[in-house]
Amino acid sequence: MYQDKKVVFSGVQPSGMLTIGNYLGAIQNFRTFSDEYRCYYCVVDEHAITVRQDPAVLRRRTYETLALYIACGLDPTKNVLFVQSHVSAHAELGWILDCYAMFGELSRMTQFKDKSAKNADNINAGLFTYPVLMAADILLYQTELVPVGVDQKQHLELARDIAMRFNGVYSDTFVVPEGYIAKTTAKIMSLAEPTKKMSKSDENENAVVRILDPRDVILRKFKRAVTDSGSEVRRGEGKEGIENLMSVYSAFTGASMEEIEREFDGRGYGDFKAAVGEACADALAPIQAEFARLSADKAYLEQVMKDGAAAAAHDAQRTLSKVRRKIGFTELRR
Ligand code: TYM
């Protein structure tokens, strides 16, 4: 039924409460593909355990992330929404692709270097091979397009390299995927250190705005956002903080950067920060209401998980069988 549609795949780790970085950089764009593409949106719990997780919290966040997908407008009847560990083909292809990924190229992954520095007491092998599992996620579904924030670009390039390498050895097996990276929201910055990415696992709560933060918290966080010592709302050298807030305001209101500069000409940072907070809180309010409604209906979320896992497992199997045959694994006849 879906063979004539091109495929979109993306994933979010249930490793923290999602931020407006996750929303604006990735999830917000997901639904734009739902009509024209066969879309798979995955809660990647297997990726999350590369960093130590509390089991009860991981379980809760997995449900929350799924509920947020739906609350952000992803209709489960139009998109395959599922949890990675429910489809064993991901881990299976992940292992196979480990054998086609090089130590040297994995060593160059900047996210591995960053996370190793942050988790010096737990530099496990999964943290190292993380991008190979991500390649498996993508390649399993013959994905054409992967909507992500710019921080995932290097991982995506590795997925392409692995696909081309495998295709080179065994003839065409995988579609070589392209990234889809939003222009102004590809990297939303931390509100505390505007030269750093806003990250859901940041220990400083004031650095991140979470999709589910209450209105007063959102307003307060933007009010406290670190900017420069100037007072003009415009882009420029040393104005990363303001430029970041402008991107957020632009994304939530639809105003262009030029229009924002004009709107706030002569009005100072205080006014502007309040306006960004209001725009953000207004945009998130309906998502929060829908999330609250969905969270109260665990049976529904479980049904979505089940249906999504069945559909994804069915589709993944096609690629996995092909891969197994090509590399020379024996088949058991039924
Ligand atoms: P994760 O869970 O860190 O982030 C989910 C998505 O949000 C984007 N993102 C951002 N975009 C803009 N500004 C930010 N500050 C910001 N922070 C996060 C990320 O780029 C991502 O698109 N490895 C992935 C998950 C993954 C995946 C995949 C993605 C696993 N398999 C296959 C695509 C395809 C990750 O850790 O995302």
PDB file of N, CA, C and O in Angstrom, residues 85-160:
ATOM      1  N   SER A  85      12.681  -0.153  20.950  1.00  0.00           N
ATOM      2  CA  SER A  85      12.968  -1.477  21.507  1.00  0.00           C
ATOM      3  C   SER A  85      11.834  -2.470  21.256  1.00  0.00           C
ATOM      4  O   SER A  85      11.969  -3.657  21.532  1.00  0.00           O
ATOM      5  N   HIS A  86      10.708  -1.992  20.710  1.00  0.00           N
ATOM      6  CA  HIS A  86       9.626  -2.910  20.357  1.00  0.00           C
ATOM      7  C   HIS A  86       9.849  -3.566  18.992  1.00  0.00           C
ATOM      8  O   HIS A  86       9.101  -4.450  18.604  1.00  0.00           O
ATOM      9  N   VAL A  87      10.852  -3.090  18.277  1.00  0.00           N
ATOM     10  CA  VAL A  87      11.118  -3.641  16.940  1.00  0.00           C
ATOM     11  C   VAL A  87      12.562  -4.144  16.932  1.00  0.00           C
ATOM     12  O   VAL A  87      13.508  -3.370  16.791  1.00  0.00           O
ATOM     13  N   SER A  88      12.719  -5.443  17.086  1.00  0.00           N
ATOM     14  CA  SER A  88      14.070  -5.992  17.325  1.00  0.00           C
ATOM     15  C   SER A  88      14.980  -5.836  16.110  1.00  0.00           C
ATOM     16  O   SER A  88      16.206  -5.950  16.218  1.00  0.00           O
ATOM     17  N   ALA A  89      14.387  -5.566  14.946  1.00  0.00           N
ATOM     18  CA  ALA A  89      15.207  -5.401  13.743  1.00  0.00           C
ATOM     19  C   ALA A  89      16.214  -4.253  13.894  1.00  0.00           C
ATOM     20  O   ALA A  89      17.277  -4.277  13.256  1.00  0.00           O
ATOM     21  N   HIS A  90      15.919  -3.273  14.737  1.00  0.00           N
ATOM     22  CA  HIS A  90      16.862  -2.145  14.901  1.00  0.00           C
ATOM     23  C   HIS A  90      18.174  -2.631  15.496  1.00  0.00           C
ATOM     24  O   HIS A  90      19.260  -2.332  14.978  1.00  0.00           O
ATOM     25  N   ALA A  91      18.065  -3.382  16.600  1.00  0.00           N
ATOM     26  CA  ALA A  91      19.286  -3.877  17.247  1.00  0.00           C
ATOM     27  C   ALA A  91      20.006  -4.870  16.336  1.00  0.00           C
ATOM     28  O   ALA A  91      21.240  -4.902  16.270  1.00  0.00           O
ATOM     29  N   GLU A  92      19.213  -5.648  15.601  1.00  0.00           N
ATOM     30  CA  GLU A  92      19.810  -6.674  14.744  1.00  0.00           C
ATOM     31  C   GLU A  92      20.602  -6.043  13.591  1.00  0.00           C
ATOM     32  O   GLU A  92      21.749  -6.397  13.341  1.00  0.00           O
ATOM     33  N   LEU A  93      19.977  -5.090  12.913  1.00  0.00           N
ATOM     34  CA  LEU A  93      20.706  -4.426  11.828  1.00  0.00           C
ATOM     35  C   LEU A  93      21.847  -3.591  12.412  1.00  0.00           C
ATOM     36  O   LEU A  93      22.901  -3.456  11.795  1.00  0.00           O
ATOM     37  N   GLY A  94      21.633  -3.050  13.601  1.00  0.00           N
ATOM     38  CA  GLY A  94      22.692  -2.282  14.267  1.00  0.00           C
ATOM     39  C   GLY A  94      23.958  -3.126  14.399  1.00  0.00           C
ATOM     40  O   GLY A  94      25.060  -2.672  14.079  1.00  0.00           O
ATOM     41  N   TRP A  95      23.800  -4.366  14.843  1.00  0.00           N
ATOM     42  CA  TRP A  95      24.979  -5.232  14.979  1.00  0.00           C
ATOM     43  C   TRP A  95      25.632  -5.464  13.623  1.00  0.00           C
ATOM     44  O   TRP A  95      26.849  -5.358  13.473  1.00  0.00           O
ATOM     45  N   ILE A  96      24.796  -5.783  12.643  1.00  0.00           N
ATOM     46  CA  ILE A  96      25.362  -6.079  11.310  1.00  0.00           C
ATOM     47  C   ILE A  96      26.150  -4.864  10.813  1.00  0.00           C
ATOM     48  O   ILE A  96      27.295  -4.982  10.364  1.00  0.00           O
ATOM     49  N   LEU A  97      25.544  -3.679  10.952  1.00  0.00           N
ATOM     50  CA  LEU A  97      26.219  -2.483  10.427  1.00  0.00           C
ATOM     51  C   LEU A  97      27.467  -2.121  11.235  1.00  0.00           C
ATOM     52  O   LEU A  97      28.376  -1.476  10.711  1.00  0.00           O
ATOM     53  N   ASP A  98      27.526  -2.555  12.497  1.00  0.00           N
ATOM     54  CA  ASP A  98      28.765  -2.368  13.279  1.00  0.00           C
ATOM     55  C   ASP A  98      29.956  -2.939  12.517  1.00  0.00           C
ATOM     56  O   ASP A  98      31.083  -2.456  12.634  1.00  0.00           O
ATOM     57  N   CYS A  99      29.693  -3.996  11.769  1.00  0.00           N
ATOM     58  CA  CYS A  99      30.781  -4.664  11.048  1.00  0.00           C
ATOM     59  C   CYS A  99      31.128  -3.960   9.741  1.00  0.00           C
ATOM     60  O   CYS A  99      32.018  -4.399   9.008  1.00  0.00           O
ATOM     61  N   TYR A 100      30.394  -2.868   9.463  1.00  0.00           N
ATOM     62  CA  TYR A 100      30.698  -2.082   8.259  1.00  0.00           C
ATOM     63  C   TYR A 100      30.968  -0.628   8.634  1.00  0.00           C
ATOM     64  O   TYR A 100      30.919   0.265   7.782  1.00  0.00           O
ATOM     65  N   ALA A 101      31.212  -0.397   9.913  1.00  0.00           N
ATOM     66  CA  ALA A 101      31.546   0.954  10.386  1.00  0.00           C
ATOM     67  C   ALA A 101      32.956   0.875  10.957  1.00  0.00           C
ATOM     68  O   ALA A 101      33.312  -0.114  11.595  1.00  0.00           O
ATOM     69  N   MET A 102      33.738   1.886  10.701  1.00  0.00           N
ATOM     70  CA  MET A 102      35.147   1.833  11.061  1.00  0.00           C
ATOM     71  C   MET A 102      35.428   2.523  12.397  1.00  0.00           C
ATOM     72  O   MET A 102      34.825   3.553  12.710  1.00  0.00           O
ATOM     73  N   PHE A 103      36.367   1.953  13.137  1.00  0.00           N
ATOM     74  CA  PHE A 103      36.771   2.526  14.415  1.00  0.00           C
ATOM     75  C   PHE A 103      37.161   3.999  14.235  1.00  0.00           C
ATOM     76  O   PHE A 103      36.751   4.866  15.010  1.00  0.00           O
ATOM     77  N   GLY A 104      37.940   4.251  13.180  1.00  0.00           N
ATOM     78  CA  GLY A 104      38.432   5.623  12.947  1.00  0.00           C
ATOM     79  C   GLY A 104      37.295   6.610  12.758  1.00  0.00           C
ATOM     80  O   GLY A 104      37.285   7.686  13.355  1.00  0.00           O
ATOM     81  N   GLU A 105      36.302   6.238  11.942  1.00  0.00           N
ATOM     82  CA  GLU A 105      35.226   7.204  11.671  1.00  0.00           C
ATOM     83  C   GLU A 105      34.359   7.426  12.914  1.00  0.00           C
ATOM     84  O   GLU A 105      33.905   8.532  13.177  1.00  0.00           O
ATOM     85  N   LEU A 106      34.159   6.362  13.695  1.00  0.00           N
ATOM     86  CA  LEU A 106      33.374   6.539  14.924  1.00  0.00           C
ATOM     87  C   LEU A 106      34.130   7.402  15.939  1.00  0.00           C
ATOM     88  O   LEU A 106      33.529   8.168  16.696  1.00  0.00           O
ATOM     89  N   SER A 107      35.444   7.284  15.929  1.00  0.00           N
ATOM     90  CA  SER A 107      36.263   8.077  16.859  1.00  0.00           C
ATOM     91  C   SER A 107      36.170   9.565  16.560  1.00  0.00           C
ATOM     92  O   SER A 107      36.456  10.394  17.422  1.00  0.00           O
ATOM     93  N   ARG A 108      35.802   9.904  15.349  1.00  0.00           N
ATOM     94  CA  ARG A 108      35.740  11.321  14.972  1.00  0.00           C
ATOM     95  C   ARG A 108      34.400  11.976  15.297  1.00  0.00           C
ATOM     96  O   ARG A 108      34.227  13.179  15.098  1.00  0.00           O
ATOM     97  N   MET A 109      33.437  11.216  15.788  1.00  0.00           N
ATOM     98  CA  MET A 109      32.106  11.778  16.058  1.00  0.00           C
ATOM     99  C   MET A 109      32.170  12.768  17.226  1.00  0.00           C
ATOM    100  O   MET A 109      32.546  12.395  18.343  1.00  0.00           O
ATOM    101  N   THR A 110      31.786  13.999  16.974  1.00  0.00           N
ATOM    102  CA  THR A 110      31.932  15.014  18.027  1.00  0.00           C
ATOM    103  C   THR A 110      30.996  14.727  19.207  1.00  0.00           C
ATOM    104  O   THR A 110      31.329  15.021  20.341  1.00  0.00           O
ATOM    105  N   GLN A 111      29.801  14.147  18.919  1.00  0.00           N
ATOM    106  CA  GLN A 111      28.898  13.878  20.030  1.00  0.00           C
ATOM    107  C   GLN A 111      29.484  12.813  20.964  1.00  0.00           C
ATOM    108  O   GLN A 111      29.306  12.882  22.181  1.00  0.00           O
ATOM    109  N   PHE A 112      30.206  11.845  20.388  1.00  0.00           N
ATOM    110  CA  PHE A 112      30.869  10.835  21.229  1.00  0.00           C
ATOM    111  C   PHE A 112      31.910  11.505  22.126  1.00  0.00           C
ATOM    112  O   PHE A 112      31.991  11.229  23.329  1.00  0.00           O
ATOM    113  N   LYS A 113      32.666  12.412  21.525  1.00  0.00           N
ATOM    114  CA  LYS A 113      33.704  13.098  22.321  1.00  0.00           C
ATOM    115  C   LYS A 113      33.068  13.921  23.441  1.00  0.00           C
ATOM    116  O   LYS A 113      33.502  13.874  24.586  1.00  0.00           O
ATOM    117  N   ASP A 114      31.993  14.647  23.104  1.00  0.00           N
ATOM    118  CA  ASP A 114      31.310  15.476  24.118  1.00  0.00           C
ATOM    119  C   ASP A 114      30.735  14.609  25.231  1.00  0.00           C
ATOM    120  O   ASP A 114      30.902  14.896  26.409  1.00  0.00           O
ATOM    121  N   LYS A 115      30.022  13.544  24.822  1.00  0.00           N
ATOM    122  CA  LYS A 115      29.362  12.718  25.838  1.00  0.00           C
ATOM    123  C   LYS A 115      30.375  11.949  26.668  1.00  0.00           C
ATOM    124  O   LYS A 115      30.131  11.679  27.848  1.00  0.00           O
ATOM    125  N   SER A 116      31.512  11.577  26.081  1.00  0.00           N
ATOM    126  CA  SER A 116      32.552  10.887  26.852  1.00  0.00           C
ATOM    127  C   SER A 116      33.100  11.818  27.920  1.00  0.00           C
ATOM    128  O   SER A 116      33.360  11.412  29.049  1.00  0.00           O
ATOM    129  N   ALA A 117      33.260  13.091  27.531  1.00  0.00           N
ATOM    130  CA  ALA A 117      33.779  14.059  28.501  1.00  0.00           C
ATOM    131  C   ALA A 117      32.782  14.234  29.642  1.00  0.00           C
ATOM    132  O   ALA A 117      33.172  14.342  30.805  1.00  0.00           O
ATOM    133  N   LYS A 118      31.480  14.240  29.309  1.00  0.00           N
ATOM    134  CA  LYS A 118      30.451  14.448  30.332  1.00  0.00           C
ATOM    135  C   LYS A 118      30.220  13.219  31.202  1.00  0.00           C
ATOM    136  O   LYS A 118      29.747  13.319  32.316  1.00  0.00           O
ATOM    137  N   ASN A 119      30.471  12.030  30.638  1.00  0.00           N
ATOM    138  CA  ASN A 119      30.205  10.780  31.369  1.00  0.00           C
ATOM    139  C   ASN A 119      31.499   9.977  31.510  1.00  0.00           C
ATOM    140  O   ASN A 119      31.555   8.802  31.129  1.00  0.00           O
ATOM    141  N   ALA A 120      32.504  10.604  32.036  1.00  0.00           N
ATOM    142  CA  ALA A 120      33.847   9.995  32.063  1.00  0.00           C
ATOM    143  C   ALA A 120      33.860   8.645  32.778  1.00  0.00           C
ATOM    144  O   ALA A 120      34.709   7.790  32.483  1.00  0.00           O
ATOM    145  N   ASP A 121      32.913   8.419  33.686  1.00  0.00           N
ATOM    146  CA  ASP A 121      32.902   7.149  34.417  1.00  0.00           C
ATOM    147  C   ASP A 121      32.078   6.077  33.698  1.00  0.00           C
ATOM    148  O   ASP A 121      31.903   4.982  34.216  1.00  0.00           O
ATOM    149  N   ASN A 122      31.566   6.384  32.531  1.00  0.00           N
ATOM    150  CA  ASN A 122      30.730   5.406  31.829  1.00  0.00           C
ATOM    151  C   ASN A 122      30.868   5.544  30.300  1.00  0.00           C
ATOM    152  O   ASN A 122      29.892   5.735  29.581  1.00  0.00           O
ATOM    153  N   ILE A 123      32.115   5.463  29.840  1.00  0.00           N
ATOM    154  CA  ILE A 123      32.336   5.551  28.385  1.00  0.00           C
ATOM    155  C   ILE A 123      32.175   4.137  27.835  1.00  0.00           C
ATOM    156  O   ILE A 123      33.140   3.427  27.592  1.00  0.00           O
ATOM    157  N   ASN A 124      30.911   3.737  27.674  1.00  0.00           N
ATOM    158  CA  ASN A 124      30.622   2.359  27.275  1.00  0.00           C
ATOM    159  C   ASN A 124      30.670   2.196  25.755  1.00  0.00           C
ATOM    160  O   ASN A 124      30.653   3.174  25.005  1.00  0.00           O
ATOM    161  N   ALA A 125      30.691   0.937  25.312  1.00  0.00           N
ATOM    162  CA  ALA A 125      30.808   0.659  23.873  1.00  0.00           C
ATOM    163  C   ALA A 125      29.578   1.156  23.112  1.00  0.00           C
ATOM    164  O   ALA A 125      29.667   1.545  21.947  1.00  0.00           O
ATOM    165  N   GLY A 126      28.417   1.159  23.790  1.00  0.00           N
ATOM    166  CA  GLY A 126      27.194   1.640  23.136  1.00  0.00           C
ATOM    167  C   GLY A 126      27.276   3.123  22.800  1.00  0.00           C
ATOM    168  O   GLY A 126      26.774   3.567  21.762  1.00  0.00           O
ATOM    169  N   LEU A 127      27.931   3.879  23.667  1.00  0.00           N
ATOM    170  CA  LEU A 127      28.100   5.309  23.407  1.00  0.00           C
ATOM    171  C   LEU A 127      28.933   5.499  22.130  1.00  0.00           C
ATOM    172  O   LEU A 127      28.697   6.391  21.332  1.00  0.00           O
ATOM    173  N   PHE A 128      29.898   4.587  21.962  1.00  0.00           N
ATOM    174  CA  PHE A 128      30.795   4.656  20.806  1.00  0.00           C
ATOM    175  C   PHE A 128      30.076   4.256  19.509  1.00  0.00           C
ATOM    176  O   PHE A 128      30.227   4.893  18.470  1.00  0.00           O
ATOM    177  N   THR A 129      29.265   3.188  19.594  1.00  0.00           N
ATOM    178  CA  THR A 129      28.624   2.689  18.364  1.00  0.00           C
ATOM    179  C   THR A 129      27.222   3.299  18.157  1.00  0.00           C
ATOM    180  O   THR A 129      26.537   2.927  17.203  1.00  0.00           O
ATOM    181  N   TYR A 130      26.845   4.211  19.021  1.00  0.00           N
ATOM    182  CA  TYR A 130      25.546   4.899  18.933  1.00  0.00           C
ATOM    183  C   TYR A 130      25.182   5.308  17.490  1.00  0.00           C
ATOM    184  O   TYR A 130      24.074   5.020  17.020  1.00  0.00           O
ATOM    185  N   PRO A 131      26.101   5.963  16.756  1.00  0.00           N
ATOM    186  CA  PRO A 131      25.702   6.409  15.410  1.00  0.00           C
ATOM    187  C   PRO A 131      25.421   5.253  14.451  1.00  0.00           C
ATOM    188  O   PRO A 131      24.735   5.444  13.450  1.00  0.00           O
ATOM    189  N   VAL A 132      25.940   4.067  14.761  1.00  0.00           N
ATOM    190  CA  VAL A 132      25.675   2.927  13.869  1.00  0.00           C
ATOM    191  C   VAL A 132      24.236   2.441  14.083  1.00  0.00           C
ATOM    192  O   VAL A 132      23.537   2.092  13.131  1.00  0.00           O
ATOM    193  N   LEU A 133      23.795   2.445  15.338  1.00  0.00           N
ATOM    194  CA  LEU A 133      22.396   2.096  15.613  1.00  0.00           C
ATOM    195  C   LEU A 133      21.481   3.127  14.950  1.00  0.00           C
ATOM    196  O   LEU A 133      20.437   2.790  14.395  1.00  0.00           O
ATOM    197  N   MET A 134      21.903   4.361  14.977  1.00  0.00           N
ATOM    198  CA  MET A 134      21.111   5.416  14.320  1.00  0.00           C
ATOM    199  C   MET A 134      21.059   5.174  12.805  1.00  0.00           C
ATOM    200  O   MET A 134      20.015   5.349  12.169  1.00  0.00           O
ATOM    201  N   ALA A 135      22.177   4.733  12.239  1.00  0.00           N
ATOM    202  CA  ALA A 135      22.191   4.402  10.801  1.00  0.00           C
ATOM    203  C   ALA A 135      21.220   3.252  10.541  1.00  0.00           C
ATOM    204  O   ALA A 135      20.458   3.267   9.563  1.00  0.00           O
ATOM    205  N   ALA A 136      21.206   2.263  11.439  1.00  0.00           N
ATOM    206  CA  ALA A 136      20.292   1.127  11.267  1.00  0.00           C
ATOM    207  C   ALA A 136      18.838   1.600  11.304  1.00  0.00           C
ATOM    208  O   ALA A 136      18.022   1.186  10.480  1.00  0.00           O
ATOM    209  N   ASP A 137      18.512   2.501  12.259  1.00  0.00           N
ATOM    210  CA  ASP A 137      17.150   3.044  12.353  1.00  0.00           C
ATOM    211  C   ASP A 137      16.701   3.571  10.985  1.00  0.00           C
ATOM    212  O   ASP A 137      15.603   3.294  10.508  1.00  0.00           O
ATOM    213  N   ILE A 138      17.592   4.351  10.414  1.00  0.00           N
ATOM    214  CA  ILE A 138      17.254   5.062   9.175  1.00  0.00           C
ATOM    215  C   ILE A 138      17.209   4.102   7.980  1.00  0.00           C
ATOM    216  O   ILE A 138      16.261   4.100   7.198  1.00  0.00           O
ATOM    217  N   LEU A 139      18.236   3.263   7.878  1.00  0.00           N
ATOM    218  CA  LEU A 139      18.386   2.439   6.669  1.00  0.00           C
ATOM    219  C   LEU A 139      17.372   1.299   6.612  1.00  0.00           C
ATOM    220  O   LEU A 139      17.001   0.849   5.529  1.00  0.00           O
ATOM    221  N   LEU A 140      16.887   0.868   7.771  1.00  0.00           N
ATOM    222  CA  LEU A 140      15.900  -0.229   7.824  1.00  0.00           C
ATOM    223  C   LEU A 140      14.653   0.065   7.007  1.00  0.00           C
ATOM    224  O   LEU A 140      13.977  -0.846   6.544  1.00  0.00           O
ATOM    225  N   TYR A 141      14.293   1.336   6.901  1.00  0.00           N
ATOM    226  CA  TYR A 141      13.016   1.689   6.259  1.00  0.00           C
ATOM    227  C   TYR A 141      13.213   2.262   4.854  1.00  0.00           C
ATOM    228  O   TYR A 141      12.289   2.808   4.281  1.00  0.00           O
ATOM    229  N   GLN A 142      14.423   2.154   4.332  1.00  0.00           N
ATOM    230  CA  GLN A 142      14.717   2.709   2.995  1.00  0.00           C
ATOM    231  C   GLN A 142      14.357   4.199   2.966  1.00  0.00           C
ATOM    232  O   GLN A 142      13.726   4.699   2.022  1.00  0.00           O
ATOM    233  N   THR A 143      14.808   4.891   3.994  1.00  0.00           N
ATOM    234  CA  THR A 143      14.471   6.305   4.197  1.00  0.00           C
ATOM    235  C   THR A 143      15.136   7.222   3.174  1.00  0.00           C
ATOM    236  O   THR A 143      16.324   7.085   2.893  1.00  0.00           O
ATOM    237  N   GLU A 144      14.329   8.173   2.671  1.00  0.00           N
ATOM    238  CA  GLU A 144      14.882   9.184   1.758  1.00  0.00           C
ATOM    239  C   GLU A 144      15.265  10.440   2.525  1.00  0.00           C
ATOM    240  O   GLU A 144      16.213  11.127   2.183  1.00  0.00           O
ATOM    241  N   LEU A 145      14.448  10.779   3.538  1.00  0.00           N
ATOM    242  CA  LEU A 145      14.592  12.085   4.177  1.00  0.00           C
ATOM    243  C   LEU A 145      14.557  11.949   5.697  1.00  0.00           C
ATOM    244  O   LEU A 145      13.698  11.257   6.237  1.00  0.00           O
ATOM    245  N   VAL A 146      15.504  12.646   6.358  1.00  0.00           N
ATOM    246  CA  VAL A 146      15.600  12.559   7.819  1.00  0.00           C
ATOM    247  C   VAL A 146      15.559  13.970   8.404  1.00  0.00           C
ATOM    248  O   VAL A 146      16.563  14.690   8.378  1.00  0.00           O
ATOM    249  N   PRO A 147      14.400  14.401   8.914  1.00  0.00           N
ATOM    250  CA  PRO A 147      14.342  15.740   9.522  1.00  0.00           C
ATOM    251  C   PRO A 147      14.988  15.746  10.910  1.00  0.00           C
ATOM    252  O   PRO A 147      14.549  15.023  11.812  1.00  0.00           O
ATOM    253  N   VAL A 148      16.026  16.550  11.070  1.00  0.00           N
ATOM    254  CA  VAL A 148      16.773  16.617  12.344  1.00  0.00           C
ATOM    255  C   VAL A 148      17.331  18.019  12.550  1.00  0.00           C
ATOM    256  O   VAL A 148      17.395  18.812  11.614  1.00  0.00           O
ATOM    257  N   GLY A 149      17.771  18.297  13.776  1.00  0.00           N
ATOM    258  CA  GLY A 149      18.520  19.514  14.056  1.00  0.00           C
ATOM    259  C   GLY A 149      19.951  19.338  13.556  1.00  0.00           C
ATOM    260  O   GLY A 149      20.393  18.225  13.253  1.00  0.00           O
ATOM    261  N   VAL A 150      20.674  20.443  13.503  1.00  0.00           N
ATOM    262  CA  VAL A 150      22.007  20.411  12.867  1.00  0.00           C
ATOM    263  C   VAL A 150      22.997  19.555  13.667  1.00  0.00           C
ATOM    264  O   VAL A 150      23.964  19.032  13.109  1.00  0.00           O
ATOM    265  N   ASP A 151      22.718  19.341  14.965  1.00  0.00           N
ATOM    266  CA  ASP A 151      23.645  18.532  15.773  1.00  0.00           C
ATOM    267  C   ASP A 151      23.714  17.078  15.293  1.00  0.00           C
ATOM    268  O   ASP A 151      24.636  16.363  15.652  1.00  0.00           O
ATOM    269  N   GLN A 152      22.738  16.647  14.504  1.00  0.00           N
ATOM    270  CA  GLN A 152      22.731  15.251  14.031  1.00  0.00           C
ATOM    271  C   GLN A 152      23.344  15.094  12.636  1.00  0.00           C
ATOM    272  O   GLN A 152      23.359  13.994  12.078  1.00  0.00           O
ATOM    273  N   LYS A 153      23.864  16.185  12.086  1.00  0.00           N
ATOM    274  CA  LYS A 153      24.347  16.152  10.710  1.00  0.00           C
ATOM    275  C   LYS A 153      25.502  15.160  10.522  1.00  0.00           C
ATOM    276  O   LYS A 153      25.538  14.393   9.556  1.00  0.00           O
ATOM    277  N   GLN A 154      26.415  15.165  11.473  1.00  0.00           N
ATOM    278  CA  GLN A 154      27.578  14.273  11.344  1.00  0.00           C
ATOM    279  C   GLN A 154      27.137  12.799  11.393  1.00  0.00           C
ATOM    280  O   GLN A 154      27.635  11.963  10.640  1.00  0.00           O
ATOM    281  N   HIS A 155      26.167  12.513  12.273  1.00  0.00           N
ATOM    282  CA  HIS A 155      25.650  11.136  12.354  1.00  0.00           C
ATOM    283  C   HIS A 155      24.969  10.727  11.048  1.00  0.00           C
ATOM    284  O   HIS A 155      25.072   9.584  10.602  1.00  0.00           O
ATOM    285  N   LEU A 156      24.286  11.680  10.473  1.00  0.00           N
ATOM    286  CA  LEU A 156      23.580  11.406   9.230  1.00  0.00           C
ATOM    287  C   LEU A 156      24.570  11.128   8.096  1.00  0.00           C
ATOM    288  O   LEU A 156      24.363  10.232   7.266  1.00  0.00           O
ATOM    289  N   GLU A 157      25.648  11.877   8.094  1.00  0.00           N
ATOM    290  CA  GLU A 157      26.657  11.649   7.058  1.00  0.00           C
ATOM    291  C   GLU A 157      27.274  10.263   7.214  1.00  0.00           C
ATOM    292  O   GLU A 157      27.545   9.578   6.237  1.00  0.00           O
ATOM    293  N   LEU A 158      27.440   9.847   8.458  1.00  0.00           N
ATOM    294  CA  LEU A 158      27.958   8.493   8.692  1.00  0.00           C
ATOM    295  C   LEU A 158      26.963   7.446   8.161  1.00  0.00           C
ATOM    296  O   LEU A 158      27.362   6.459   7.529  1.00  0.00           O
ATOM    297  N   ALA A 159      25.676   7.683   8.404  1.00  0.00           N
ATOM    298  CA  ALA A 159      24.658   6.738   7.903  1.00  0.00           C
ATOM    299  C   ALA A 159      24.749   6.634   6.380  1.00  0.00           C
ATOM    300  O   ALA A 159      24.655   5.537   5.809  1.00  0.00           O
ATOM    301  N   ARG A 160      24.960   7.754   5.736  1.00  0.00           N
ATOM    302  CA  ARG A 160      25.106   7.747   4.270  1.00  0.00           C
ATOM    303  C   ARG A 160      26.351   6.969   3.859  1.00  0.00           C
ATOM    304  O   ARG A 160      26.317   6.167   2.925  1.00  0.00           O
TER     305      ARG A 160
END
